[in-house]
C-alpha cells in the first residue's frame, strides 16, 4: 500500500522554508515584472482610489432612482380617486423627495481634500428626487387636490358691494 503513496504531507514538521525551495515558480511568472508593478502601484493606487471614490459618489447619486420609480408606480397603482391609500402614498411621495433633497448636504459632504467633485453627484441626487416630487404633484393635480382653477379660490374673493336695493310694496 505504501508504494501507491508517492506524495506525503507532513503537518508536524516546521520546515516550511525547505518545502518552498522544492516548488518552482509557475509557468510564465517573471519576478522582475512583479517587482516593477509593485513599485508603480503606489501612485496608480492613489489615482484609482480617487476614481473609485468618485464612482461611488455617482452611484450614490443615482441610487434614489429605484425608490422614486417604485413610489411613482405605487402612486399610479393607487389611482386618482380619493381613497385613504392613494392619499397616503401621494403624501409619502411628496415627503420622501423633499426630505431627501433637504438632507443631500449630509449625504454628500464636501471633500476636505478638495479633490472629489461632490457638487455634480449632489445635483443629480436632487434632480432624481425632484422628478419624484414633480410626479407626486402631478398625482395631486390628477386627484383634484391641487388648487389650479379660479373656482378653487372662490372663498377668498370678497362679495360684491350691493349697489341696488329692491323693495316691494303691497299698496
PDB file of N, CA and C in Angstrom, residues 64-144:
ATOM      1  N   UNK A  64     -31.291  56.830  -5.545  1.00  0.00           N
ATOM      2  CA  UNK A  64     -32.709  57.053  -5.253  1.00  0.00           C
ATOM      3  C   UNK A  64     -33.623  56.853  -6.461  1.00  0.00           C
ATOM      4  N   UNK A  65     -33.058  56.617  -7.635  1.00  0.00           N
ATOM      5  CA  UNK A  65     -33.898  56.407  -8.814  1.00  0.00           C
ATOM      6  C   UNK A  65     -34.809  55.205  -8.630  1.00  0.00           C
ATOM      7  N   UNK A  66     -34.300  54.136  -8.019  1.00  0.00           N
ATOM      8  CA  UNK A  66     -35.128  52.939  -7.786  1.00  0.00           C
ATOM      9  C   UNK A  66     -36.274  53.264  -6.833  1.00  0.00           C
ATOM     10  N   UNK A  67     -35.979  54.018  -5.797  1.00  0.00           N
ATOM     11  CA  UNK A  67     -37.005  54.383  -4.817  1.00  0.00           C
ATOM     12  C   UNK A  67     -38.062  55.288  -5.454  1.00  0.00           C
ATOM     13  N   UNK A  68     -37.619  56.252  -6.255  1.00  0.00           N
ATOM     14  CA  UNK A  68     -38.557  57.166  -6.920  1.00  0.00           C
ATOM     15  C   UNK A  68     -39.415  56.396  -7.925  1.00  0.00           C
ATOM     16  N   UNK A  69     -38.804  55.483  -8.652  1.00  0.00           N
ATOM     17  CA  UNK A  69     -39.570  54.702  -9.626  1.00  0.00           C
ATOM     18  C   UNK A  69     -40.609  53.825  -8.929  1.00  0.00           C
ATOM     19  N   UNK A  70     -40.240  53.217  -7.822  1.00  0.00           N
ATOM     20  CA  UNK A  70     -41.184  52.370  -7.094  1.00  0.00           C
ATOM     21  C   UNK A  70     -42.311  53.203  -6.488  1.00  0.00           C
ATOM     22  N   UNK A  71     -41.986  54.360  -5.938  1.00  0.00           N
ATOM     23  CA  UNK A  71     -43.019  55.217  -5.356  1.00  0.00           C
ATOM     24  C   UNK A  71     -43.950  55.756  -6.443  1.00  0.00           C
ATOM     25  N   UNK A  72     -43.405  56.079  -7.594  1.00  0.00           N
ATOM     26  CA  UNK A  72     -44.249  56.536  -8.709  1.00  0.00           C
ATOM     27  C   UNK A  72     -45.184  55.421  -9.172  1.00  0.00           C
ATOM     28  N   UNK A  73     -44.681  54.209  -9.234  1.00  0.00           N
ATOM     29  CA  UNK A  73     -45.524  53.080  -9.606  1.00  0.00           C
ATOM     30  C   UNK A  73     -46.629  52.871  -8.573  1.00  0.00           C
ATOM     31  N   UNK A  74     -46.288  52.999  -7.300  1.00  0.00           N
ATOM     32  CA  UNK A  74     -47.292  52.844  -6.237  1.00  0.00           C
ATOM     33  C   UNK A  74     -48.369  53.929  -6.347  1.00  0.00           C
ATOM     34  N   UNK A  75     -47.957  55.172  -6.628  1.00  0.00           N
ATOM     35  CA  UNK A  75     -48.941  56.253  -6.770  1.00  0.00           C
ATOM     36  C   UNK A  75     -49.824  56.012  -7.993  1.00  0.00           C
ATOM     37  N   UNK A  76     -49.238  55.499  -9.071  1.00  0.00           N
ATOM     38  CA  UNK A  76     -50.024  55.219 -10.265  1.00  0.00           C
ATOM     39  C   UNK A  76     -51.014  54.088  -9.995  1.00  0.00           C
ATOM     40  N   UNK A  77     -50.584  53.058  -9.283  1.00  0.00           N
ATOM     41  CA  UNK A  77     -51.466  51.943  -8.974  1.00  0.00           C
ATOM     42  C   UNK A  77     -52.577  52.350  -8.002  1.00  0.00           C
ATOM     43  N   UNK A  78     -52.332  53.344  -7.161  1.00  0.00           N
ATOM     44  CA  UNK A  78     -53.345  53.782  -6.199  1.00  0.00           C
ATOM     45  C   UNK A  78     -54.506  54.474  -6.903  1.00  0.00           C
ATOM     46  N   UNK A  79     -54.274  55.003  -8.074  1.00  0.00           N
ATOM     47  CA  UNK A  79     -55.342  55.638  -8.840  1.00  0.00           C
ATOM     48  C   UNK A  79     -55.538  57.094  -8.485  1.00  0.00           C
ATOM     49  N   UNK A  80     -56.505  57.725  -9.167  1.00  0.00           N
ATOM     50  CA  UNK A  80     -56.756  59.150  -8.991  1.00  0.00           C
ATOM     51  C   UNK A  80     -57.966  59.419  -8.101  1.00  0.00           C
ATOM     52  N   UNK A  81     -58.609  58.392  -7.587  1.00  0.00           N
ATOM     53  CA  UNK A  81     -59.748  58.594  -6.698  1.00  0.00           C
ATOM     54  C   UNK A  81     -59.244  58.947  -5.305  1.00  0.00           C
ATOM     55  N   UNK A  82     -60.101  59.600  -4.553  1.00  0.00           N
ATOM     56  CA  UNK A  82     -59.742  59.985  -3.195  1.00  0.00           C
ATOM     57  C   UNK A  82     -60.040  58.832  -2.245  1.00  0.00           C
ATOM     58  N   UNK A  83     -59.018  58.050  -1.990  1.00  0.00           N
ATOM     59  CA  UNK A  83     -59.086  56.954  -1.032  1.00  0.00           C
ATOM     60  C   UNK A  83     -57.975  57.166  -0.021  1.00  0.00           C
ATOM     61  N   UNK A  84     -58.059  56.458   1.078  1.00  0.00           N
ATOM     62  CA  UNK A  84     -57.032  56.575   2.102  1.00  0.00           C
ATOM     63  C   UNK A  84     -55.671  56.138   1.565  1.00  0.00           C
ATOM     64  N   UNK A  85     -55.636  55.024   0.823  1.00  0.00           N
ATOM     65  CA  UNK A  85     -54.363  54.511   0.311  1.00  0.00           C
ATOM     66  C   UNK A  85     -53.742  55.466  -0.702  1.00  0.00           C
ATOM     67  N   UNK A  86     -54.550  56.024  -1.600  1.00  0.00           N
ATOM     68  CA  UNK A  86     -53.998  56.931  -2.606  1.00  0.00           C
ATOM     69  C   UNK A  86     -53.483  58.221  -1.966  1.00  0.00           C
ATOM     70  N   UNK A  87     -54.178  58.711  -0.950  1.00  0.00           N
ATOM     71  CA  UNK A  87     -53.719  59.917  -0.270  1.00  0.00           C
ATOM     72  C   UNK A  87     -52.439  59.631   0.507  1.00  0.00           C
ATOM     73  N   UNK A  88     -52.373  58.471   1.164  1.00  0.00           N
ATOM     74  CA  UNK A  88     -51.171  58.133   1.936  1.00  0.00           C
ATOM     75  C   UNK A  88     -49.959  57.933   1.032  1.00  0.00           C
ATOM     76  N   UNK A  89     -50.122  57.242  -0.088  1.00  0.00           N
ATOM     77  CA  UNK A  89     -48.981  57.050  -0.981  1.00  0.00           C
ATOM     78  C   UNK A  89     -48.546  58.356  -1.615  1.00  0.00           C
ATOM     79  N   UNK A  90     -49.490  59.219  -1.937  1.00  0.00           N
ATOM     80  CA  UNK A  90     -49.133  60.511  -2.516  1.00  0.00           C
ATOM     81  C   UNK A  90     -48.442  61.391  -1.481  1.00  0.00           C
ATOM     82  N   UNK A  91     -48.911  61.366  -0.247  1.00  0.00           N
ATOM     83  CA  UNK A  91     -48.243  62.136   0.811  1.00  0.00           C
ATOM     84  C   UNK A  91     -46.826  61.616   1.036  1.00  0.00           C
ATOM     85  N   UNK A  92     -46.650  60.318   0.983  1.00  0.00           N
ATOM     86  CA  UNK A  92     -45.309  59.751   1.096  1.00  0.00           C
ATOM     87  C   UNK A  92     -44.455  60.115  -0.107  1.00  0.00           C
ATOM     88  N   UNK A  93     -45.082  60.170  -1.283  1.00  0.00           N
ATOM     89  CA  UNK A  93     -44.369  60.573  -2.489  1.00  0.00           C
ATOM     90  C   UNK A  93     -43.953  62.025  -2.471  1.00  0.00           C
ATOM     91  N   UNK A  94     -44.626  62.844  -1.691  1.00  0.00           N
ATOM     92  CA  UNK A  94     -44.224  64.249  -1.539  1.00  0.00           C
ATOM     93  C   UNK A  94     -43.162  64.375  -0.449  1.00  0.00           C
ATOM     94  N   UNK A  95     -43.364  63.675   0.660  1.00  0.00           N
ATOM     95  CA  UNK A  95     -42.475  63.829   1.815  1.00  0.00           C
ATOM     96  C   UNK A  95     -41.071  63.273   1.562  1.00  0.00           C
ATOM     97  N   UNK A  96     -40.982  62.082   0.969  1.00  0.00           N
ATOM     98  CA  UNK A  96     -39.678  61.447   0.793  1.00  0.00           C
ATOM     99  C   UNK A  96     -38.730  62.260  -0.086  1.00  0.00           C
ATOM    100  N   UNK A  97     -39.146  62.747  -1.258  1.00  0.00           N
ATOM    101  CA  UNK A  97     -38.201  63.547  -2.050  1.00  0.00           C
ATOM    102  C   UNK A  97     -37.809  64.866  -1.375  1.00  0.00           C
ATOM    103  N   UNK A  98     -38.762  65.505  -0.692  1.00  0.00           N
ATOM    104  CA  UNK A  98     -38.428  66.765  -0.026  1.00  0.00           C
ATOM    105  C   UNK A  98     -37.409  66.520   1.077  1.00  0.00           C
ATOM    106  N   UNK A  99     -37.619  65.494   1.890  1.00  0.00           N
ATOM    107  CA  UNK A  99     -36.667  65.217   2.963  1.00  0.00           C
ATOM    108  C   UNK A  99     -35.316  64.780   2.402  1.00  0.00           C
ATOM    109  N   UNK A 100     -35.299  64.050   1.284  1.00  0.00           N
ATOM    110  CA  UNK A 100     -34.034  63.637   0.676  1.00  0.00           C
ATOM    111  C   UNK A 100     -33.272  64.837   0.114  1.00  0.00           C
ATOM    112  N   UNK A 101     -33.991  65.771  -0.488  1.00  0.00           N
ATOM    113  CA  UNK A 101     -33.326  66.970  -1.020  1.00  0.00           C
ATOM    114  C   UNK A 101     -32.767  67.806   0.123  1.00  0.00           C
ATOM    115  N   UNK A 102     -33.517  67.936   1.202  1.00  0.00           N
ATOM    116  CA  UNK A 102     -33.039  68.726   2.326  1.00  0.00           C
ATOM    117  C   UNK A 102     -31.850  68.072   3.033  1.00  0.00           C
ATOM    118  N   UNK A 103     -31.750  66.750   2.982  1.00  0.00           N
ATOM    119  CA  UNK A 103     -30.643  66.044   3.627  1.00  0.00           C
ATOM    120  C   UNK A 103     -29.507  65.732   2.663  1.00  0.00           C
ATOM    121  N   UNK A 104     -29.522  66.292   1.470  1.00  0.00           N
ATOM    122  CA  UNK A 104     -28.475  65.989   0.495  1.00  0.00           C
ATOM    123  C   UNK A 104     -27.109  66.507   0.940  1.00  0.00           C
ATOM    124  N   UNK A 105     -27.075  67.516   1.766  1.00  0.00           N
ATOM    125  CA  UNK A 105     -25.801  68.002   2.291  1.00  0.00           C
ATOM    126  C   UNK A 105     -25.145  67.002   3.221  1.00  0.00           C
ATOM    127  N   UNK A 106     -25.954  66.218   3.931  1.00  0.00           N
ATOM    128  CA  UNK A 106     -25.404  65.183   4.805  1.00  0.00           C
ATOM    129  C   UNK A 106     -24.980  63.958   4.002  1.00  0.00           C
ATOM    130  N   UNK A 107     -25.675  63.697   2.902  1.00  0.00           N
ATOM    131  CA  UNK A 107     -25.337  62.544   2.074  1.00  0.00           C
ATOM    132  C   UNK A 107     -24.051  62.799   1.293  1.00  0.00           C
ATOM    133  N   UNK A 108     -23.869  64.031   0.815  1.00  0.00           N
ATOM    134  CA  UNK A 108     -22.686  64.406   0.044  1.00  0.00           C
ATOM    135  C   UNK A 108     -21.933  65.523   0.760  1.00  0.00           C
ATOM    136  N   UNK A 109     -21.180  65.185   1.797  1.00  0.00           N
ATOM    137  CA  UNK A 109     -20.428  66.233   2.492  1.00  0.00           C
ATOM    138  C   UNK A 109     -19.289  66.733   1.602  1.00  0.00           C
ATOM    139  N   UNK A 110     -18.883  67.983   1.764  1.00  0.00           N
ATOM    140  CA  UNK A 110     -17.771  68.490   0.946  1.00  0.00           C
ATOM    141  C   UNK A 110     -16.482  67.735   1.263  1.00  0.00           C
ATOM    142  N   UNK A 111     -15.678  67.531   0.230  1.00  0.00           N
ATOM    143  CA  UNK A 111     -14.417  66.804   0.392  1.00  0.00           C
ATOM    144  C   UNK A 111     -13.400  67.715   1.076  1.00  0.00           C
ATOM    145  N   UNK A 112     -12.828  67.293   2.207  1.00  0.00           N
ATOM    146  CA  UNK A 112     -11.858  68.164   2.879  1.00  0.00           C
ATOM    147  C   UNK A 112     -10.574  68.344   2.080  1.00  0.00           C
ATOM    148  N   UNK A 113     -10.245  67.379   1.207  1.00  0.00           N
ATOM    149  CA  UNK A 113      -9.035  67.481   0.392  1.00  0.00           C
ATOM    150  C   UNK A 113      -9.265  68.274  -0.885  1.00  0.00           C
ATOM    151  N   UNK A 114     -10.510  68.580  -1.200  1.00  0.00           N
ATOM    152  CA  UNK A 114     -10.903  69.324  -2.411  1.00  0.00           C
ATOM    153  C   UNK A 114     -10.466  68.615  -3.697  1.00  0.00           C
ATOM    154  N   UNK A 115     -10.414  67.291  -3.669  1.00  0.00           N
ATOM    155  CA  UNK A 115     -10.045  66.534  -4.862  1.00  0.00           C
ATOM    156  C   UNK A 115     -11.258  65.893  -5.528  1.00  0.00           C
ATOM    157  N   UNK A 116     -12.314  65.637  -4.756  1.00  0.00           N
ATOM    158  CA  UNK A 116     -13.514  64.993  -5.290  1.00  0.00           C
ATOM    159  C   UNK A 116     -14.542  66.043  -5.691  1.00  0.00           C
ATOM    160  N   UNK A 117     -15.245  65.769  -6.763  1.00  0.00           N
ATOM    161  CA  UNK A 117     -16.347  66.628  -7.196  1.00  0.00           C
ATOM    162  C   UNK A 117     -17.614  66.120  -6.526  1.00  0.00           C
ATOM    163  N   UNK A 118     -18.083  66.831  -5.518  1.00  0.00           N
ATOM    164  CA  UNK A 118     -19.308  66.416  -4.829  1.00  0.00           C
ATOM    165  C   UNK A 118     -20.520  67.204  -5.300  1.00  0.00           C
ATOM    166  N   UNK A 119     -20.320  68.281  -6.039  1.00  0.00           N
ATOM    167  CA  UNK A 119     -21.442  69.096  -6.492  1.00  0.00           C
ATOM    168  C   UNK A 119     -22.262  68.381  -7.563  1.00  0.00           C
ATOM    169  N   UNK A 120     -21.601  67.802  -8.547  1.00  0.00           N
ATOM    170  CA  UNK A 120     -22.331  67.133  -9.634  1.00  0.00           C
ATOM    171  C   UNK A 120     -23.149  65.943  -9.131  1.00  0.00           C
ATOM    172  N   UNK A 121     -22.592  65.043  -8.302  1.00  0.00           N
ATOM    173  CA  UNK A 121     -23.445  63.966  -7.784  1.00  0.00           C
ATOM    174  C   UNK A 121     -24.594  64.481  -6.921  1.00  0.00           C
ATOM    175  N   UNK A 122     -24.350  65.556  -6.190  1.00  0.00           N
ATOM    176  CA  UNK A 122     -25.419  66.114  -5.349  1.00  0.00           C
ATOM    177  C   UNK A 122     -26.534  66.686  -6.219  1.00  0.00           C
ATOM    178  N   UNK A 123     -26.168  67.346  -7.323  1.00  0.00           N
ATOM    179  CA  UNK A 123     -27.190  67.869  -8.238  1.00  0.00           C
ATOM    180  C   UNK A 123     -27.983  66.739  -8.894  1.00  0.00           C
ATOM    181  N   UNK A 124     -27.313  65.661  -9.260  1.00  0.00           N
ATOM    182  CA  UNK A 124     -28.006  64.512  -9.849  1.00  0.00           C
ATOM    183  C   UNK A 124     -28.969  63.914  -8.827  1.00  0.00           C
ATOM    184  N   UNK A 125     -28.516  63.797  -7.586  1.00  0.00           N
ATOM    185  CA  UNK A 125     -29.333  63.270  -6.497  1.00  0.00           C
ATOM    186  C   UNK A 125     -30.588  64.130  -6.311  1.00  0.00           C
ATOM    187  N   UNK A 126     -30.406  65.453  -6.301  1.00  0.00           N
ATOM    188  CA  UNK A 126     -31.547  66.353  -6.128  1.00  0.00           C
ATOM    189  C   UNK A 126     -32.462  66.330  -7.353  1.00  0.00           C
ATOM    190  N   UNK A 127     -31.893  66.178  -8.541  1.00  0.00           N
ATOM    191  CA  UNK A 127     -32.706  66.118  -9.759  1.00  0.00           C
ATOM    192  C   UNK A 127     -33.585  64.866  -9.771  1.00  0.00           C
ATOM    193  N   UNK A 128     -33.022  63.736  -9.387  1.00  0.00           N
ATOM    194  CA  UNK A 128     -33.800  62.488  -9.357  1.00  0.00           C
ATOM    195  C   UNK A 128     -34.937  62.608  -8.339  1.00  0.00           C
ATOM    196  N   UNK A 129     -34.632  63.148  -7.164  1.00  0.00           N
ATOM    197  CA  UNK A 129     -35.680  63.333  -6.164  1.00  0.00           C
ATOM    198  C   UNK A 129     -36.673  64.407  -6.599  1.00  0.00           C
ATOM    199  N   UNK A 130     -36.217  65.410  -7.330  1.00  0.00           N
ATOM    200  CA  UNK A 130     -37.124  66.432  -7.861  1.00  0.00           C
ATOM    201  C   UNK A 130     -38.099  65.849  -8.873  1.00  0.00           C
ATOM    202  N   UNK A 131     -37.647  64.875  -9.652  1.00  0.00           N
ATOM    203  CA  UNK A 131     -38.555  64.201 -10.588  1.00  0.00           C
ATOM    204  C   UNK A 131     -39.643  63.446  -9.838  1.00  0.00           C
ATOM    205  N   UNK A 132     -39.264  62.815  -8.736  1.00  0.00           N
ATOM    206  CA  UNK A 132     -40.268  62.135  -7.909  1.00  0.00           C
ATOM    207  C   UNK A 132     -41.264  63.109  -7.318  1.00  0.00           C
ATOM    208  N   UNK A 133     -40.781  64.273  -6.899  1.00  0.00           N
ATOM    209  CA  UNK A 133     -41.663  65.312  -6.358  1.00  0.00           C
ATOM    210  C   UNK A 133     -42.587  65.859  -7.439  1.00  0.00           C
ATOM    211  N   UNK A 134     -42.074  66.017  -8.651  1.00  0.00           N
ATOM    212  CA  UNK A 134     -42.903  66.500  -9.752  1.00  0.00           C
ATOM    213  C   UNK A 134     -44.017  65.500 -10.070  1.00  0.00           C
ATOM    214  N   UNK A 135     -43.698  64.202 -10.052  1.00  0.00           N
ATOM    215  CA  UNK A 135     -44.737  63.213 -10.314  1.00  0.00           C
ATOM    216  C   UNK A 135     -45.777  63.192  -9.197  1.00  0.00           C
ATOM    217  N   UNK A 136     -45.334  63.389  -7.962  1.00  0.00           N
ATOM    218  CA  UNK A 136     -46.286  63.441  -6.845  1.00  0.00           C
ATOM    219  C   UNK A 136     -47.217  64.652  -6.997  1.00  0.00           C
ATOM    220  N   UNK A 137     -46.677  65.783  -7.421  1.00  0.00           N
ATOM    221  CA  UNK A 137     -47.529  66.957  -7.658  1.00  0.00           C
ATOM    222  C   UNK A 137     -48.509  66.697  -8.803  1.00  0.00           C
ATOM    223  N   UNK A 138     -48.073  65.973  -9.827  1.00  0.00           N
ATOM    224  CA  UNK A 138     -48.969  65.614 -10.920  1.00  0.00           C
ATOM    225  C   UNK A 138     -50.104  64.721 -10.424  1.00  0.00           C
ATOM    226  N   UNK A 139     -49.790  63.790  -9.519  1.00  0.00           N
ATOM    227  CA  UNK A 139     -50.832  62.926  -8.962  1.00  0.00           C
ATOM    228  C   UNK A 139     -51.805  63.726  -8.097  1.00  0.00           C
ATOM    229  N   UNK A 140     -51.301  64.696  -7.354  1.00  0.00           N
ATOM    230  CA  UNK A 140     -52.188  65.551  -6.558  1.00  0.00           C
ATOM    231  C   UNK A 140     -53.115  66.333  -7.474  1.00  0.00           C
ATOM    232  N   UNK A 141     -52.564  66.829  -8.583  1.00  0.00           N
ATOM    233  CA  UNK A 141     -53.385  67.535  -9.565  1.00  0.00           C
ATOM    234  C   UNK A 141     -54.423  66.590 -10.168  1.00  0.00           C
ATOM    235  N   UNK A 142     -54.029  65.346 -10.451  1.00  0.00           N
ATOM    236  CA  UNK A 142     -54.958  64.362 -11.020  1.00  0.00           C
ATOM    237  C   UNK A 142     -56.082  64.000 -10.063  1.00  0.00           C
ATOM    238  N   UNK A 143     -55.834  64.075  -8.771  1.00  0.00           N
ATOM    239  CA  UNK A 143     -56.879  63.796  -7.781  1.00  0.00           C
ATOM    240  C   UNK A 143     -57.788  64.995  -7.567  1.00  0.00           C
ATOM    241  N   UNK A 144     -57.410  66.131  -8.090  1.00  0.00           N
ATOM    242  CA  UNK A 144     -58.213  67.337  -7.911  1.00  0.00           C
ATOM    243  C   UNK A 144     -57.925  68.059  -6.610  1.00  0.00           C
TER     244      UNK A 144
END
